[in-house]
Amino acid sequence: ALQKGNVEVGRIHASNSIRKNSESVNLLRLSSRVDTVASRVETAVAMGRLTNSMARVVRGMEAAAAHMDLEKIAKVMESFEEQFENLDVQTASMEGSLESHQAMNAPAEAVDELMQQVADENGLELQMQLPGVAEGVGLVGQKTAVKAAADPAQDELEVRLARLRNA
């Protein structure tokens, strides 16, 4: 309308545009209020259902509590705790055994690589021991001491572990 020089029609169109924009903002506000009210109603309905469910559970708990023998329950709990402690001890000893076994059995390749790295850093020539070579020969070609006697404390621990495994 402004291109054709009709200012009055342009003013009407501008006024309508501003009015429609205000209406859309007001409708968005109303929509937000309606959503808030709907959310509150849903929450109230859910709380009503929850209250009814809680009332049924409380009635069921009261009925169960009326038939409970507290001495019997205490004995069962003591037995459970005792068995749980025994299981805990057995699990701990088994984990300790597995950890010591894993610690003693490092991958041969990793050991060889580490020894080669240390030897290279120190300018040493490393003579790797081949499988089947007599015991008592170290990895660098030197004689090593072979353990002659077992540790008595270790023997005692092995006996205790065997008893736990058989239990």
Coordinates of N, CA and C in Angstrom, one line a residue:
A1 N 0.8 -1.2 0.0 CA 0.0 0.0 0.0 C 0.9 1.2 0.0
L2 N 2.0 1.2 0.7 CA 2.9 2.4 0.8 C 3.6 2.6 -0.6
Q3 N 3.8 1.5 -1.3 CA 4.5 1.7 -2.6 C 3.5 2.4 -3.6
K4 N 2.2 2.2 -3.4 CA 1.2 2.8 -4.3 C 0.9 4.2 -3.8
G5 N 1.4 4.6 -2.6 CA 1.2 5.9 -2.1 C 0.0 6.0 -1.2
N6 N -0.6 4.9 -0.8 CA -1.7 4.9 0.0 C -1.3 4.7 1.5
V7 N -1.0 5.8 2.2 CA -0.5 5.8 3.5 C -1.5 5.4 4.5
E8 N -2.8 5.7 4.3 CA -3.8 5.4 5.3 C -4.0 3.9 5.3
V9 N -4.0 3.2 4.2 CA -4.1 1.7 4.2 C -2.9 1.1 4.8
G10 N -1.7 1.6 4.6 CA -0.5 1.1 5.2 C -0.6 1.2 6.7
R11 N -1.2 2.3 7.2 CA -1.3 2.5 8.6 C -2.2 1.5 9.2
I12 N -3.3 1.2 8.5 CA -4.3 0.2 9.0 C -3.6 -1.2 9.0
H13 N -2.8 -1.5 8.0 CA -2.1 -2.8 8.0 C -1.1 -2.9 9.1
A14 N -0.4 -1.8 9.4 CA 0.6 -1.8 10.5 C -0.1 -2.0 11.8
S15 N -1.2 -1.3 12.0 CA -2.0 -1.4 13.2 C -2.5 -2.8 13.4
N16 N -3.0 -3.5 12.4 CA -3.5 -4.9 12.4 C -2.3 -5.8 12.8
S17 N -1.2 -5.6 12.2 CA 0.0 -6.4 12.5 C 0.4 -6.4 13.9
I18 N 0.4 -5.1 14.5 CA 0.8 -5.0 15.9 C -0.2 -5.6 16.8
R19 N -1.5 -5.5 16.5 CA -2.6 -6.1 17.3 C -2.5 -7.6 17.2
K20 N -2.3 -8.2 16.1 CA -2.2 -9.7 16.0 C -0.9 -10.2 16.7
N21 N 0.2 -9.4 16.7 CA 1.4 -9.8 17.4 C 1.1 -9.8 18.9
S22 N 0.4 -8.8 19.4 CA 0.0 -8.7 20.8 C -0.9 -9.9 21.2
E23 N -1.9 -10.2 20.3 CA -2.8 -11.3 20.6 C -2.0 -12.6 20.7
S24 N -1.0 -12.8 19.8 CA -0.2 -14.1 19.8 C 0.6 -14.2 21.1
V25 N 1.1 -13.1 21.6 CA 1.9 -13.1 22.9 C 0.9 -13.4 24.0
N26 N -0.3 -12.8 24.0 CA -1.2 -13.1 25.0 C -1.7 -14.5 25.0
L27 N -1.9 -15.1 23.8 CA -2.3 -16.5 23.7 C -1.2 -17.4 24.2
L28 N 0.1 -17.1 24.0 CA 1.2 -17.9 24.5 C 1.2 -17.8 26.0
R29 N 1.0 -16.7 26.6 CA 0.9 -16.6 28.1 C -0.2 -17.4 28.6
L30 N -1.4 -17.4 27.9 CA -2.5 -18.2 28.4 C -2.2 -19.7 28.2
S31 N -1.5 -20.1 27.2 CA -1.2 -21.5 27.0 C -0.2 -21.9 28.1
S32 N 0.7 -21.1 28.5 CA 1.6 -21.4 29.6 C 0.8 -21.6 30.9
R33 N -0.1 -20.7 31.2 CA -0.9 -20.9 32.4 C -1.8 -22.2 32.4
V34 N -2.3 -22.5 31.2 CA -3.1 -23.7 31.1 C -2.2 -24.9 31.3
D35 N -1.0 -24.9 30.8 CA -0.1 -26.0 31.0 C 0.3 -26.2 32.5
T36 N 0.5 -25.0 33.2 CA 0.8 -25.1 34.6 C -0.4 -25.7 35.4
V37 N -1.6 -25.3 35.1 CA -2.7 -25.8 35.8 C -2.9 -27.3 35.5
A38 N -2.7 -27.7 34.2 CA -2.8 -29.2 33.9 C -1.7 -30.0 34.6
S39 N -0.5 -29.4 34.8 CA 0.5 -30.1 35.5 C 0.2 -30.3 37.0
R40 N -0.4 -29.2 37.5 CA -0.8 -29.3 39.0 C -1.9 -30.3 39.2
V41 N -2.8 -30.4 38.2 CA -3.9 -31.4 38.3 C -3.4 -32.8 38.2
E42 N -2.5 -33.0 37.3 CA -1.8 -34.4 37.2 C -1.1 -34.7 38.4
T43 N -0.4 -33.8 39.0 CA 0.3 -34.0 40.3 C -0.6 -34.4 41.4
A44 N -1.7 -33.7 41.5 CA -2.7 -34.0 42.5 C -3.3 -35.4 42.3
V45 N -3.6 -35.8 41.1 CA -4.2 -37.1 40.8 C -3.1 -38.2 41.2
A46 N -1.9 -37.9 40.8 CA -0.8 -38.9 41.2 C -0.6 -39.0 42.7
M47 N -0.7 -37.9 43.4 CA -0.6 -38.0 44.8 C -1.7 -38.7 45.5
G48 N -2.9 -38.6 44.9 CA -4.1 -39.3 45.4 C -3.9 -40.8 45.3
R49 N -3.4 -41.2 44.1 CA -3.1 -42.7 43.9 C -2.0 -43.1 44.8
L50 N -1.0 -42.3 45.0 CA 0.1 -42.7 45.9 C -0.4 -42.9 47.3
T51 N -1.2 -42.0 47.7 CA -1.8 -42.0 49.1 C -2.6 -43.3 49.3
N52 N -3.4 -43.7 48.3 CA -4.2 -44.9 48.4 C -3.3 -46.1 48.4
S53 N -2.2 -46.1 47.6 CA -1.3 -47.3 47.6 C -0.6 -47.4 48.9
M54 N -0.2 -46.3 49.5 CA 0.5 -46.3 50.8 C -0.4 -46.8 51.9
A55 N -1.7 -46.5 51.8 CA -2.6 -46.9 52.8 C -2.8 -48.5 52.7
R56 N -2.8 -49.0 51.5 CA -2.9 -50.5 51.3 C -1.6 -51.1 51.9
V57 N -0.5 -50.6 51.6 CA 0.8 -51.2 52.0 C 0.9 -51.2 53.6
V58 N 0.4 -50.1 54.2 CA 0.5 -50.0 55.6 C -0.5 -51.0 56.2
R59 N -1.6 -51.2 55.7 CA -2.5 -52.3 56.2 C -1.9 -53.6 56.1
G60 N -1.2 -53.9 54.9 CA -0.6 -55.2 54.7 C 0.6 -55.4 55.7
M61 N 1.3 -54.3 56.0 CA 2.4 -54.4 56.9 C 1.9 -54.6 58.3
E62 N 0.8 -54.0 58.7 CA 0.2 -54.2 60.0 C -0.2 -55.7 60.2
A63 N -0.8 -56.3 59.1 CA -1.2 -57.7 59.2 C 0.0 -58.6 59.3
A64 N 1.1 -58.3 58.6 CA 2.3 -59.1 58.6 C 3.0 -59.0 60.0
A65 N 3.0 -57.8 60.6 CA 3.6 -57.6 61.9 C 2.9 -58.3 63.0
A66 N 1.6 -58.5 62.8 CA 0.8 -59.2 63.8 C 1.2 -60.6 63.9
H67 N 1.6 -61.2 62.8 CA 1.9 -62.7 62.8 C 3.4 -63.0 63.0
M68 N 4.2 -62.0 63.2 CA 5.7 -62.2 63.3 C 6.1 -62.7 64.7
D69 N 7.0 -63.6 64.7 CA 7.6 -64.1 65.9 C 9.0 -63.5 66.0
L70 N 9.2 -62.5 66.8 CA 10.4 -61.7 66.9 C 11.6 -62.6 67.3
E71 N 11.5 -63.5 68.2 CA 12.6 -64.4 68.6 C 13.1 -65.2 67.4
K72 N 12.1 -65.7 66.6 CA 12.5 -66.5 65.4 C 13.2 -65.7 64.4
I73 N 12.7 -64.5 64.2 CA 13.3 -63.6 63.2 C 14.7 -63.2 63.7
A74 N 14.9 -63.0 65.0 CA 16.3 -62.6 65.5 C 17.2 -63.8 65.3
K75 N 16.8 -65.0 65.5 CA 17.6 -66.2 65.3 C 18.0 -66.3 63.9
V76 N 17.1 -66.2 63.0 CA 17.3 -66.2 61.6 C 18.4 -65.2 61.1
M77 N 18.2 -64.0 61.7 CA 19.1 -62.9 61.3 C 20.5 -63.2 61.9
E78 N 20.6 -63.7 63.1 CA 22.0 -64.1 63.6 C 22.6 -65.2 62.8
S79 N 21.8 -66.2 62.4 CA 22.4 -67.2 61.5 C 22.8 -66.6 60.2
F80 N 22.0 -65.7 59.6 CA 22.4 -65.1 58.4 C 23.7 -64.3 58.5
E81 N 23.8 -63.6 59.6 CA 25.1 -62.8 59.8 C 26.3 -63.7 59.9
E82 N 26.1 -64.8 60.6 CA 27.2 -65.7 60.8 C 27.6 -66.4 59.5
Q83 N 26.7 -66.8 58.7 CA 27.0 -67.4 57.4 C 27.6 -66.3 56.5
F84 N 27.1 -65.1 56.6 CA 27.7 -64.0 55.8 C 29.1 -63.8 56.1
E85 N 29.4 -63.8 57.4 CA 30.8 -63.6 57.9 C 31.7 -64.7 57.4
N86 N 31.2 -66.0 57.5 CA 32.0 -67.1 57.0 C 32.3 -67.0 55.5
L87 N 31.3 -66.6 54.8 CA 31.4 -66.4 53.3 C 32.4 -65.3 53.0
D88 N 32.4 -64.2 53.8 CA 33.3 -63.1 53.6 C 34.7 -63.6 53.9
V89 N 35.0 -64.4 54.9 CA 36.3 -64.9 55.2 C 36.8 -65.8 54.0
Q90 N 35.9 -66.7 53.6 CA 36.3 -67.6 52.5 C 36.6 -66.8 51.2
T91 N 35.8 -65.8 50.9 CA 36.0 -65.0 49.7 C 37.3 -64.2 49.8
A92 N 37.6 -63.6 51.0 CA 38.8 -62.9 51.2 C 40.0 -63.8 51.0
S93 N 40.0 -65.0 51.6 CA 41.1 -65.9 51.4 C 41.3 -66.3 50.0
M94 N 40.2 -66.6 49.3 CA 40.3 -67.0 47.9 C 40.8 -65.8 47.1
E95 N 40.4 -64.6 47.3 CA 40.9 -63.4 46.6 C 42.3 -63.2 46.8
G96 N 42.8 -63.4 48.1 CA 44.2 -63.3 48.4 C 45.0 -64.3 47.7
S97 N 44.5 -65.5 47.7 CA 45.2 -66.6 47.0 C 45.3 -66.3 45.5
L98 N 44.2 -65.8 44.9 CA 44.3 -65.5 43.5 C 45.2 -64.3 43.2
E99 N 45.2 -63.3 44.0 CA 46.0 -62.2 43.8 C 47.5 -62.5 43.9
S100 N 47.8 -63.4 44.9 CA 49.2 -63.8 45.1 C 49.7 -64.7 43.9
H101 N 48.7 -65.5 43.4 CA 49.0 -66.3 42.2 C 49.3 -65.5 41.0
Q102 N 48.4 -64.5 40.8 CA 48.5 -63.6 39.7 C 49.8 -62.7 39.8
A103 N 50.1 -62.3 41.0 CA 51.3 -61.5 41.2 C 52.6 -62.3 40.9
M104 N 52.6 -63.6 41.2 CA 53.7 -64.4 41.0 C 53.9 -64.8 39.6
N105 N 52.8 -64.9 38.8 CA 52.8 -65.3 37.5 C 52.7 -64.1 36.5
A106 N 53.7 -63.3 36.5 CA 53.7 -62.1 35.6 C 53.9 -62.7 34.2
P107 N 53.4 -62.1 33.1 CA 53.5 -62.6 31.8 C 55.0 -62.6 31.4
A108 N 55.5 -63.8 30.9 CA 56.9 -64.0 30.6 C 57.4 -62.9 29.6
E109 N 56.6 -62.6 28.6 CA 57.0 -61.6 27.6 C 57.2 -60.2 28.3
A110 N 56.4 -59.8 29.2 CA 56.5 -58.5 29.9 C 57.8 -58.5 30.7
V111 N 58.1 -59.7 31.4 CA 59.3 -59.8 32.2 C 60.5 -59.7 31.3
D112 N 60.5 -60.4 30.2 CA 61.6 -60.4 29.3 C 61.9 -59.0 28.7
E113 N 60.8 -58.3 28.3 CA 60.9 -57.0 27.8 C 61.5 -56.0 28.8
L114 N 61.0 -56.1 30.1 CA 61.5 -55.2 31.1 C 63.0 -55.5 31.4
M115 N 63.4 -56.8 31.4 CA 64.8 -57.1 31.7 C 65.7 -56.6 30.5
Q116 N 65.2 -56.7 29.3 CA 65.9 -56.3 28.1 C 66.1 -54.8 28.2
Q117 N 65.0 -54.1 28.6 CA 65.1 -52.6 28.7 C 66.1 -52.2 29.7
V118 N 66.1 -52.8 30.9 CA 67.0 -52.5 32.0 C 68.5 -52.8 31.5
A119 N 68.6 -53.9 30.9 CA 70.0 -54.3 30.4 C 70.5 -53.3 29.4
D120 N 69.6 -52.8 28.5 CA 70.0 -51.9 27.4 C 70.3 -50.5 28.1
E121 N 69.6 -50.1 29.1 CA 69.8 -48.8 29.7 C 71.2 -48.9 30.5
N122 N 71.6 -50.0 31.0 CA 72.8 -50.1 31.7 C 74.0 -50.7 30.9
G123 N 73.8 -50.8 29.6 CA 74.8 -51.3 28.8 C 75.3 -52.7 29.0
L124 N 74.3 -53.6 29.5 CA 74.6 -55.0 29.8 C 74.2 -55.9 28.6
E125 N 74.9 -57.0 28.4 CA 74.4 -58.0 27.5 C 73.6 -59.0 28.2
L126 N 72.4 -59.2 27.8 CA 71.5 -60.1 28.5 C 71.4 -61.5 27.8
Q127 N 71.8 -62.5 28.6 CA 71.7 -63.9 28.0 C 70.4 -64.5 28.5
M128 N 69.4 -64.6 27.7 CA 68.1 -65.1 28.1 C 68.1 -66.6 28.4
Q129 N 67.5 -67.0 29.5 CA 67.5 -68.4 29.8 C 66.4 -69.1 28.9
L130 N 66.8 -70.2 28.3 CA 65.9 -71.0 27.5 C 65.1 -72.0 28.3
P131 N 63.9 -72.3 28.0 CA 63.2 -73.4 28.7 C 63.9 -74.7 28.7
G132 N 63.9 -75.4 29.8 CA 64.6 -76.7 29.9 C 66.0 -76.6 30.4
V133 N 66.5 -75.4 30.6 CA 67.9 -75.2 31.2 C 67.8 -75.5 32.7
A134 N 68.8 -76.0 33.3 CA 68.8 -76.5 34.7 C 68.5 -75.3 35.6
E135 N 67.7 -75.6 36.7 CA 67.4 -74.6 37.6 C 68.6 -74.1 38.3
G136 N 68.5 -72.9 38.8 CA 69.7 -72.4 39.6 C 70.5 -71.5 38.7
V137 N 70.2 -71.3 37.4 CA 71.0 -70.5 36.5 C 70.1 -69.2 36.3
G138 N 70.7 -68.1 36.6 CA 69.9 -66.8 36.5 C 69.8 -66.4 35.1
L139 N 69.0 -65.3 34.9 CA 68.8 -64.8 33.6 C 70.0 -64.1 33.0
V140 N 70.9 -63.7 33.8 CA 72.1 -63.0 33.2 C 73.3 -64.0 33.2
G141 N 73.0 -65.3 33.4 CA 74.1 -66.3 33.3 C 74.8 -66.5 34.6
Q142 N 74.3 -65.9 35.7 CA 75.0 -66.1 37.0 C 74.2 -67.2 37.8
K143 N 74.9 -67.9 38.7 CA 74.3 -68.8 39.5 C 73.5 -68.1 40.6
T144 N 72.3 -68.7 40.9 CA 71.4 -68.1 41.9 C 71.2 -69.1 43.0
A145 N 70.9 -68.7 44.2 CA 70.6 -69.6 45.3 C 69.2 -70.2 45.2
V146 N 69.1 -71.5 45.3 CA 67.8 -72.2 45.3 C 67.3 -72.2 46.7
K147 N 66.0 -71.9 46.9 CA 65.4 -72.0 48.3 C 65.5 -73.4 48.8
A148 N 66.1 -73.6 50.0 CA 66.2 -74.9 50.5 C 65.1 -75.3 51.4
A149 N 64.6 -74.5 52.3 CA 63.6 -74.9 53.2 C 62.4 -73.9 53.1
A150 N 61.2 -74.5 53.3 CA 60.0 -73.7 53.2 C 59.7 -73.0 54.4
D151 N 59.0 -71.9 54.4 CA 58.7 -71.0 55.5 C 57.6 -71.7 56.3
P152 N 57.8 -71.9 57.7 CA 56.8 -72.6 58.5 C 55.5 -71.8 58.6
A153 N 55.6 -70.5 58.6 CA 54.4 -69.6 58.7 C 53.6 -69.8 57.4
Q154 N 54.2 -69.9 56.3 CA 53.5 -70.1 55.0 C 52.8 -71.5 55.0
D155 N 53.5 -72.5 55.6 CA 52.8 -73.8 55.7 C 51.6 -73.8 56.5
E156 N 51.6 -73.1 57.6 CA 50.5 -72.9 58.5 C 49.3 -72.3 57.8
L157 N 49.6 -71.2 57.0 CA 48.6 -70.5 56.3 C 48.0 -71.4 55.2
E158 N 48.8 -72.3 54.6 CA 48.2 -73.2 53.6 C 47.3 -74.2 54.2
V159 N 47.6 -74.7 55.4 CA 46.8 -75.6 56.1 C 45.4 -75.0 56.5
R160 N 45.5 -73.7 56.9 CA 44.2 -73.0 57.3 C 43.4 -72.8 56.1
L161 N 44.0 -72.5 54.9 CA 43.3 -72.3 53.7 C 42.6 -73.6 53.2
A162 N 43.3 -74.7 53.4 CA 42.8 -76.0 53.0 C 41.6 -76.3 53.8
R163 N 41.6 -76.0 55.1 CA 40.5 -76.2 56.0 C 39.3 -75.4 55.6
L164 N 39.5 -74.1 55.2 CA 38.4 -73.3 54.8 C 37.8 -73.8 53.5
R165 N 38.6 -74.2 52.6 CA 38.1 -74.7 51.3 C 37.2 -76.0 51.5
N166 N 37.6 -76.8 52.5 CA 36.8 -78.0 52.8 C 35.6 -77.8 53.6
A167 N 35.5 -76.6 54.2 CA 34.3 -76.3 55.0 C 33.1 -76.1 54.2

